[in-house]
Amino acid sequence: MSETPTSVRGMNDLLPPDSAKWQHLERTCRDLFTRYGYALVRPPVVEHTELFVRGVGEGSDIVGKEMYTFADRSDRSLTLRPELTAGLARAYIEHAMAAKEAVTRWWSLGPVFRYEAINTGRYRQFYQIDCEVYGVAEPTLDAEVIAMLLALYGELGVAPLTMLVNNVGRGEDRSRYRAALVEFLTPHAAGLCADCQRRLVTNPLRVLDCKVEADRRVVAAAPSVLDHLGPEARAHFDTVLATLDELGAPVVVEPRLVRGLDYYTGTVFELTTTAGNLGSQSTIVAGGRYDEMIGDLGGPATPAIGFGIGVERTVLCMPGDPATFVAPVGVFIAARGEAARRRATALAHALRAAGIVVEVEHRDVGMKAQFRRADKLGARYSLALGEAELATGAAKLKEMATRAEHDVTLAELVATVTRLLAA
Ligand code: ATP
Ligand code: MG
């Protein structure tokens, strides 16, 4: 190859300092989800294509036109996962989790792949963070999951937030609604986009999710799924709303909210924001109940609910300059001569073991250049080591912002720095 290689379109490198903001999001999720009892699971990135066809659904855009599917060297059809839920469900079944515990709470994170038109907040490799709960059918859980998401984004400082919720029904309710929707849409069919003309036949509920403006205008007058719910689904939805109210979690009922994935039954939700100028990519989290998927995939009938967080979109609407998320350097150690560099390396090692962020200058460059680097890194303190400091065991610790100097002994350096940084 004579040309310089470049990355694949829609697949981005994550570099510092942006990665520090991502780490903040991941840490916040990990800590919060742990408090709610979720345990981390990491399924593989590649699964049998069949899993997604059955799990995500043949009529979905994902399976229909977005998957990265390939034959491996043994001619098996494999697919780069386009989402996390199906792989987690596969793992739940394969490891017979239902026989091991009545309730399973899993979370996961990692890259997913969809061949899509690229835009702000829309890429071909992107990251999701998922939570899934298996084994609970009751509506108070739905409310807990939704309220946890609002708590998460509150902690991240994302505002304003709108949590849209709906119930898409299942079984007979869903069939009745589908019939009513088809009856309503059929006279408008000629005015719908080509995708929706196809969806009207294959998956009419998906027409409600279309992003094309003209289609959205048609859909605005469509019948509401909530008017087609039977008493059981209605009661479930009412309890979800009542529990959310009791939790003080604000939500907006949006009867036209359906999800692009086929597997949802009952409660669905989307978290949207106007922060970050995401335009039509303003949905940052999406999820819902999928009480039939585990059974449909051959597992024991198990109710389930979950969501997927769009990481890139979330980071785009999180406040704060990425640089402010980078761990600040506590001490920069500058050294002159090889003996000093050896001692600097050892001192840095000890400081780091005590939990302090340390940068040590290993390059054989002048002290001026070393201090310029300390300034550029925003180090709180710097320590200069030369022959004199090695001989006496005493040195000066300089506070970079004020240039104030503290006398320190190298023997007590860790204790002194720990005290100063805590002050
Ligand atoms: P959209 O309607 O925007 O295509 P979706 O319904 O396909 O979203 P889900 O499959 O529910 O999205 O995925 C969960 C979340 O992942 C979305 O809410 C969004 O934040 C994010 N997401 C989806 N597709 C992409 C993408 N191509 N690039 C970046 N993030 C994405
Ligand atoms: Mg999509």
Coordinates of C-alpha atoms and ligand atoms in Angstrom, one line a residue:
M1 CA 0.0 0.0 0.0
S2 CA 1.6 3.3 -1.1
E3 CA -1.0 5.6 0.4
T4 CA -1.1 6.4 4.1
P5 CA -3.8 4.3 5.7
T6 CA -6.9 6.1 7.1
S7 CA -9.7 5.0 9.3
V8 CA -12.9 3.6 7.9
R9 CA -15.7 6.1 7.2
G10 CA -18.0 6.5 10.3
M11 CA -15.5 4.7 12.6
N12 CA -13.7 7.2 14.8
D13 CA -10.6 7.2 16.9
L14 CA -11.3 8.3 20.5
L15 CA -8.4 10.5 21.6
P16 CA -7.5 12.4 24.8
P17 CA -8.8 14.7 26.2
D18 CA -12.2 13.5 24.8
S19 CA -11.5 10.0 26.2
A20 CA -11.4 11.5 29.8
K21 CA -14.9 12.7 29.3
W22 CA -15.9 9.2 28.2
Q23 CA -14.2 7.8 31.3
H24 CA -16.2 10.1 33.5
L25 CA -19.4 8.9 31.9
E26 CA -18.4 5.2 32.2
R27 CA -17.3 5.7 35.8
T28 CA -20.6 7.4 36.7
C29 CA -22.6 4.6 35.0
R30 CA -20.6 1.9 36.8
D31 CA -21.0 3.5 40.2
L32 CA -24.7 4.2 39.8
F33 CA -25.5 0.8 38.2
T34 CA -23.6 -1.0 41.0
R35 CA -25.8 0.8 43.6
Y36 CA -28.9 -0.6 41.7
G37 CA -27.5 -4.1 41.7
Y38 CA -26.4 -4.5 38.1
A39 CA -23.4 -6.7 37.4
L40 CA -21.1 -6.2 34.4
V41 CA -21.3 -8.7 31.5
R42 CA -19.2 -8.5 28.3
P43 CA -20.5 -10.6 25.4
P44 CA -18.5 -11.0 22.3
V45 CA -18.6 -8.4 19.5
V46 CA -19.4 -11.0 16.9
E47 CA -22.4 -13.3 17.0
H48 CA -24.2 -15.6 14.6
T49 CA -26.2 -13.5 12.1
E50 CA -29.2 -15.6 13.0
L51 CA -29.3 -14.2 16.5
F52 CA -29.9 -10.7 15.3
V53 CA -32.4 -11.7 12.6
R54 CA -34.4 -13.5 15.3
G55 CA -33.7 -11.2 18.2
V56 CA -33.8 -7.7 16.7
G57 CA -36.3 -8.7 14.0
E58 CA -36.4 -9.2 10.3
G59 CA -38.5 -6.2 9.7
S60 CA -36.2 -3.7 11.5
D61 CA -34.0 -1.3 9.7
I62 CA -31.0 -2.7 11.6
V63 CA -31.5 -6.2 10.2
G64 CA -32.9 -5.1 6.8
K65 CA -30.1 -2.7 5.8
E66 CA -27.6 -1.8 8.6
M67 CA -25.7 -4.9 9.6
Y68 CA -22.1 -5.7 9.0
T69 CA -22.5 -9.4 8.0
F70 CA -19.7 -11.5 6.6
A71 CA -18.8 -15.2 6.1
D72 CA -15.9 -16.4 8.1
R73 CA -13.3 -18.8 6.8
S74 CA -15.6 -21.7 7.6
D75 CA -18.4 -20.0 5.7
R76 CA -20.5 -19.3 8.8
S77 CA -22.6 -16.2 8.6
L78 CA -21.4 -13.8 11.4
T79 CA -22.4 -10.3 12.2
L80 CA -20.7 -7.4 14.1
R81 CA -23.3 -6.8 16.8
P82 CA -25.6 -3.8 15.9
E83 CA -26.7 -3.5 19.5
L84 CA -26.1 -5.3 22.8
T85 CA -29.5 -6.6 23.9
A86 CA -29.7 -9.7 21.7
G87 CA -26.2 -10.9 22.6
L88 CA -27.0 -10.4 26.3
A89 CA -30.2 -12.4 25.9
R90 CA -28.3 -15.1 24.1
A91 CA -25.8 -15.2 27.0
Y92 CA -28.6 -15.2 29.6
I93 CA -30.1 -18.3 27.9
E94 CA -26.9 -20.0 27.1
H95 CA -25.7 -19.8 30.8
A96 CA -29.1 -20.9 32.1
M97 CA -29.4 -17.9 34.2
A98 CA -33.1 -18.4 34.8
A99 CA -32.3 -21.6 36.7
K100 CA -29.6 -19.8 38.8
E101 CA -31.4 -16.7 40.0
A102 CA -35.0 -15.4 40.0
V103 CA -33.9 -11.9 39.0
T104 CA -30.8 -11.0 36.9
R105 CA -29.6 -7.5 36.5
W106 CA -26.8 -7.1 33.9
W107 CA -25.1 -4.1 32.4
S108 CA -22.7 -4.0 29.5
L109 CA -20.8 -1.5 27.4
G110 CA -18.9 -1.6 24.1
P111 CA -18.8 -0.8 20.4
V112 CA -21.7 -1.7 18.1
F113 CA -21.8 -1.4 14.3
R114 CA -24.5 -0.2 11.9
Y115 CA -24.1 0.7 8.2
E116 CA -25.9 4.1 8.4
A117 CA -25.8 7.5 6.8
I118 CA -23.2 9.4 8.8
N119 CA -24.1 12.6 10.6
T120 CA -23.4 14.3 13.9
G121 CA -24.2 11.7 16.6
R122 CA -24.7 9.0 13.9
Y123 CA -21.7 6.8 13.1
R124 CA -21.0 3.3 11.8
Q125 CA -19.1 2.2 14.9
F126 CA -20.5 3.7 18.0
Y127 CA -20.7 2.8 21.7
Q128 CA -23.6 1.7 23.8
I129 CA -24.0 1.2 27.5
D130 CA -26.9 -1.1 28.3
C131 CA -28.8 -2.3 31.4
E132 CA -31.0 -5.3 31.2
V133 CA -33.2 -6.9 33.9
Y134 CA -34.6 -10.4 33.5
G135 CA -37.3 -12.1 35.5
V136 CA -39.5 -9.3 36.6
A137 CA -42.8 -8.5 35.0
E138 CA -44.1 -6.0 37.4
P139 CA -44.5 -2.3 36.4
T140 CA -42.7 -0.8 39.4
L141 CA -39.4 -2.1 37.9
D142 CA -40.2 -0.2 34.6
A143 CA -40.5 3.0 36.7
E144 CA -37.3 2.2 38.6
V145 CA -35.3 1.8 35.4
I146 CA -36.7 5.0 33.9
A147 CA -36.0 7.0 37.1
M148 CA -32.4 5.6 37.3
L149 CA -31.8 7.0 33.9
L150 CA -33.0 10.4 34.9
A151 CA -30.8 10.2 38.0
L152 CA -27.8 9.3 35.8
Y153 CA -28.3 12.2 33.4
G154 CA -28.9 14.5 36.4
E155 CA -25.6 13.4 37.8
L156 CA -23.9 14.1 34.5
G157 CA -25.4 17.5 34.4
V158 CA -27.3 17.1 31.1
A159 CA -30.2 19.5 30.7
P160 CA -32.9 19.9 29.6
L161 CA -34.1 16.3 29.5
T162 CA -37.4 14.9 28.2
M163 CA -38.2 11.3 29.1
L164 CA -40.9 10.1 26.6
V165 CA -42.8 7.0 27.7
N166 CA -45.4 4.9 26.0
N167 CA -46.9 1.4 26.0
V168 CA -46.8 -0.3 22.6
G169 CA -49.0 -3.2 23.7
R170 CA -48.5 -6.8 22.9
G171 CA -50.4 -9.8 21.6
E172 CA -54.0 -8.9 20.7
D173 CA -53.8 -5.3 21.8
R174 CA -50.9 -4.8 19.3
S175 CA -52.8 -6.6 16.5
R176 CA -55.8 -4.5 17.0
Y177 CA -53.7 -1.3 17.0
R178 CA -51.8 -2.4 13.9
A179 CA -55.1 -2.9 12.0
A180 CA -56.3 0.5 13.1
L181 CA -53.0 2.1 12.1
V182 CA -53.0 0.4 8.6
E183 CA -56.6 1.5 8.1
F184 CA -55.6 5.1 8.9
L185 CA -52.4 5.1 6.9
T186 CA -53.5 3.3 3.7
P187 CA -55.3 6.4 2.2
H188 CA -52.1 8.4 2.8
A189 CA -49.8 5.7 1.4
A190 CA -48.9 7.5 -1.8
G191 CA -47.6 10.5 0.2
L192 CA -45.3 8.5 2.4
C193 CA -41.6 8.0 1.8
A194 CA -40.5 4.8 0.0
D195 CA -39.3 3.2 3.2
C196 CA -42.7 3.8 4.9
Q197 CA -44.6 2.4 1.9
R198 CA -42.6 -0.8 2.5
R199 CA -43.1 -0.5 6.3
L200 CA -46.8 -0.2 5.9
V201 CA -46.8 -3.7 4.6
T202 CA -43.9 -5.3 6.6
N203 CA -44.0 -3.4 9.9
P204 CA -46.6 -0.6 10.1
L205 CA -45.7 0.6 13.6
R206 CA -42.3 1.7 12.3
V207 CA -44.0 4.3 10.2
L208 CA -44.6 6.2 13.4
D209 CA -40.8 6.3 13.9
C210 CA -40.0 7.8 10.5
K211 CA -37.8 10.9 10.5
V212 CA -39.1 12.3 7.2
E213 CA -40.9 15.5 7.8
A214 CA -43.9 14.9 5.5
D215 CA -44.4 11.5 7.0
R216 CA -44.3 12.9 10.5
R217 CA -47.1 15.3 9.6
V218 CA -49.3 12.4 8.4
V219 CA -48.5 10.4 11.5
A220 CA -49.4 13.3 13.9
A221 CA -53.1 12.5 13.4
A222 CA -52.7 8.7 13.6
P223 CA -54.7 6.8 16.2
S224 CA -53.1 6.3 19.6
V225 CA -51.9 2.9 20.7
L226 CA -52.9 3.8 24.2
D227 CA -56.6 3.8 23.1
H228 CA -56.1 0.2 22.0
L229 CA -54.6 -1.2 25.1
G230 CA -56.6 -3.9 27.0
P231 CA -57.2 -3.6 30.7
E232 CA -54.1 -5.5 31.7
A233 CA -51.7 -3.4 29.7
R234 CA -53.6 -0.2 30.7
A235 CA -53.2 -1.1 34.4
H236 CA -49.5 -1.9 33.9
F237 CA -48.9 1.5 32.2
D238 CA -50.9 3.3 34.9
T239 CA -48.8 1.8 37.6
V240 CA -45.6 2.8 35.8
L241 CA -46.8 6.3 35.7
A242 CA -48.0 6.4 39.3
T243 CA -44.7 5.0 40.5
L244 CA -42.7 7.5 38.5
D245 CA -44.9 10.2 40.1
E246 CA -44.1 8.8 43.5
L247 CA -40.4 8.9 42.7
G248 CA -40.7 12.5 41.5
A249 CA -39.4 11.4 38.1
P250 CA -40.8 13.7 35.4
V251 CA -41.9 12.0 32.1
V252 CA -44.0 12.9 29.1
V253 CA -46.5 10.3 27.7
E254 CA -45.9 10.2 24.0
P255 CA -48.5 7.8 22.4
R256 CA -46.7 7.9 19.0
L257 CA -43.4 6.7 20.5
V258 CA -42.5 3.3 19.0
R259 CA -39.0 1.9 18.9
G260 CA -37.2 0.9 15.7
L261 CA -36.4 -2.5 17.1
D262 CA -39.1 -5.2 16.7
Y263 CA -38.7 -6.8 20.1
Y264 CA -40.5 -4.3 22.4
T265 CA -43.7 -5.3 24.2
G266 CA -45.4 -2.9 26.6
T267 CA -43.5 -0.1 28.1
V268 CA -41.1 1.8 25.9
F269 CA -39.2 5.0 26.5
E270 CA -36.7 7.4 25.0
L271 CA -34.6 10.1 26.7
T272 CA -34.2 13.2 24.5
T273 CA -32.4 16.5 25.0
T274 CA -31.9 19.7 23.1
A275 CA -28.4 20.0 24.6
G276 CA -25.5 19.4 22.3
N277 CA -27.4 20.5 19.1
L278 CA -28.0 16.9 18.1
G279 CA -30.8 17.7 15.7
S280 CA -32.6 14.6 14.6
Q281 CA -30.1 12.6 16.7
S282 CA -31.5 14.0 19.9
T283 CA -32.5 10.6 21.4
I284 CA -29.7 9.7 23.7
V285 CA -31.2 6.6 25.4
A286 CA -33.8 4.2 24.2
G287 CA -35.3 1.2 25.8
G288 CA -38.3 -0.8 26.9
R289 CA -39.8 -4.1 27.8
Y290 CA -39.2 -7.2 25.7
D291 CA -41.1 -9.9 27.6
E292 CA -41.2 -12.3 24.6
M293 CA -37.6 -12.3 23.4
I294 CA -36.1 -14.8 25.8
G295 CA -38.8 -17.3 25.0
D296 CA -38.7 -16.5 21.2
L297 CA -35.0 -17.3 21.2
G298 CA -35.6 -20.7 22.8
G299 CA -35.1 -19.8 26.4
P300 CA -37.6 -20.2 29.3
A301 CA -40.4 -17.6 29.0
T302 CA -38.8 -14.7 31.0
P303 CA -40.0 -11.1 31.1
A304 CA -37.2 -8.5 30.5
I305 CA -36.6 -4.8 30.3
G306 CA -33.6 -2.8 29.3
F307 CA -32.1 0.3 27.6
G308 CA -29.2 1.3 25.4
I309 CA -27.4 4.6 26.0
G310 CA -25.8 6.2 23.0
V311 CA -22.4 7.1 24.3
E312 CA -21.2 9.6 21.6
R313 CA -24.5 11.5 21.7
T314 CA -24.4 11.5 25.5
V315 CA -20.9 12.9 25.6
L316 CA -21.8 15.6 23.0
C317 CA -24.5 16.9 25.4
M318 CA -22.6 16.5 28.6
P319 CA -21.4 19.9 29.9
G320 CA -17.8 20.6 30.5
D321 CA -14.7 21.0 28.4
P322 CA -13.1 17.6 27.9
A323 CA -9.8 18.9 29.3
T324 CA -11.4 19.5 32.7
F325 CA -12.0 15.7 33.0
V326 CA -8.3 14.8 32.6
A327 CA -6.7 13.8 35.9
P328 CA -4.5 16.7 36.9
V329 CA -0.7 16.0 37.3
G330 CA 0.1 16.3 41.0
V331 CA 3.9 16.4 40.7
F332 CA 6.2 16.8 37.8
I333 CA 9.8 15.6 38.5
A334 CA 12.5 17.3 36.5
A335 CA 16.0 15.8 36.6
R336 CA 19.5 16.6 35.4
G337 CA 21.9 13.8 34.7
E338 CA 21.4 10.1 34.7
A339 CA 21.8 9.5 38.4
A340 CA 19.1 12.1 39.1
R341 CA 16.8 10.5 36.4
R342 CA 17.3 7.1 38.2
R343 CA 16.3 8.7 41.5
A344 CA 13.5 10.6 39.9
T345 CA 12.1 7.4 38.4
A346 CA 12.2 5.7 41.9
L347 CA 10.5 8.7 43.6
A348 CA 7.8 8.9 40.9
H349 CA 7.2 5.2 41.4
A350 CA 6.7 5.7 45.2
L351 CA 4.4 8.7 44.7
R352 CA 2.3 6.8 42.2
A353 CA 2.0 3.9 44.5
A354 CA 0.5 6.4 47.0
G355 CA -2.1 7.4 44.5
I356 CA -0.6 10.6 43.2
V357 CA -0.5 11.4 39.4
V358 CA 3.1 12.0 38.5
E359 CA 5.0 12.8 35.4
V360 CA 8.7 12.3 35.3
E361 CA 11.0 13.7 32.7
H362 CA 13.1 10.8 31.2
R363 CA 14.5 12.8 28.3
D364 CA 18.0 14.2 28.5
V365 CA 16.9 17.8 28.0
G366 CA 17.6 21.2 29.7
M367 CA 15.8 22.2 32.9
K368 CA 14.1 25.1 31.1
A369 CA 12.4 22.7 28.6
Q370 CA 11.5 20.4 31.5
F371 CA 9.7 23.2 33.4
R372 CA 7.9 24.3 30.2
R373 CA 6.5 20.8 30.0
A374 CA 5.5 20.9 33.6
D375 CA 3.6 24.1 32.9
K376 CA 2.0 22.7 29.8
L377 CA 0.8 19.7 31.7
G378 CA -0.7 21.9 34.4
A379 CA 1.2 20.2 37.1
R380 CA 0.4 21.4 40.7
Y381 CA 4.0 21.0 41.9
S382 CA 7.4 20.4 40.4
L383 CA 10.5 19.0 41.9
A384 CA 13.9 19.5 40.4
L385 CA 16.6 16.9 41.0
G386 CA 20.3 17.4 40.3
E387 CA 23.6 16.4 41.9
A388 CA 23.1 18.7 44.9
E389 CA 19.7 17.3 45.8
L390 CA 21.0 13.7 45.5
A391 CA 24.0 14.6 47.7
T392 CA 21.9 16.3 50.5
G393 CA 18.6 14.5 50.2
A394 CA 16.9 17.9 50.4
A395 CA 15.0 19.6 47.5
K396 CA 12.6 22.3 46.7
L397 CA 9.0 21.5 45.7
K398 CA 7.6 24.4 43.6
E399 CA 4.0 25.2 43.5
M400 CA 3.6 26.0 39.8
A401 CA 0.7 28.4 39.9
T402 CA 2.3 30.7 42.5
R403 CA 6.0 29.7 42.1
A404 CA 6.1 29.4 45.9
E405 CA 8.8 26.9 47.1
H406 CA 8.6 24.3 49.9
D407 CA 11.7 22.7 51.4
V408 CA 11.3 18.9 51.3
T409 CA 13.5 15.9 52.2
L410 CA 13.4 13.2 49.6
A411 CA 13.0 10.6 52.3
E412 CA 9.6 12.2 53.3
L413 CA 8.5 13.3 49.9
V414 CA 5.5 11.0 49.7
A415 CA 4.1 12.1 53.0
T416 CA 4.8 15.8 52.2
V417 CA 3.2 15.7 48.8
T418 CA 0.2 13.8 50.0
R419 CA -0.4 16.4 52.7
L420 CA 0.1 19.4 50.3
L421 CA -2.3 17.9 47.6
A422 CA -5.0 17.2 50.2
A423 CA -4.8 20.8 51.5
Ligands
ATP1 P1 -32.1 6.4 15.8 O1 -33.6 6.5 15.7 O2 -31.5 7.7 16.1 O3 -31.5 5.7 14.6 P2 -32.2 3.9 17.1 O4 -33.6 3.8 17.4 O5 -31.7 3.2 15.9 O6 -31.8 5.5 17.0 P3 -31.3 2.3 19.3 O7 -31.1 1.1 18.4 O8 -32.4 2.3 20.2 O9 -31.3 3.6 18.4 O10 -29.9 2.6 20.1 C1 -29.9 3.2 21.4 C2 -29.2 4.5 21.3 O11 -28.0 4.4 20.6 C3 -29.9 5.6 20.5 O12 -30.9 6.2 21.3 C4 -28.8 6.6 20.2 O13 -28.5 7.4 21.3 C5 -27.6 5.6 19.9 N1 -27.4 5.4 18.5 C6 -28.2 4.7 17.6 N2 -27.7 4.7 16.4 C7 -26.5 5.4 16.5 C8 -25.5 5.7 15.5 N3 -25.5 5.3 14.3 N4 -24.4 6.4 15.9 C9 -24.3 6.9 17.2 N5 -25.3 6.6 18.2 C10 -26.4 5.9 17.8
MG2 MG -31.4 3.8 14.0

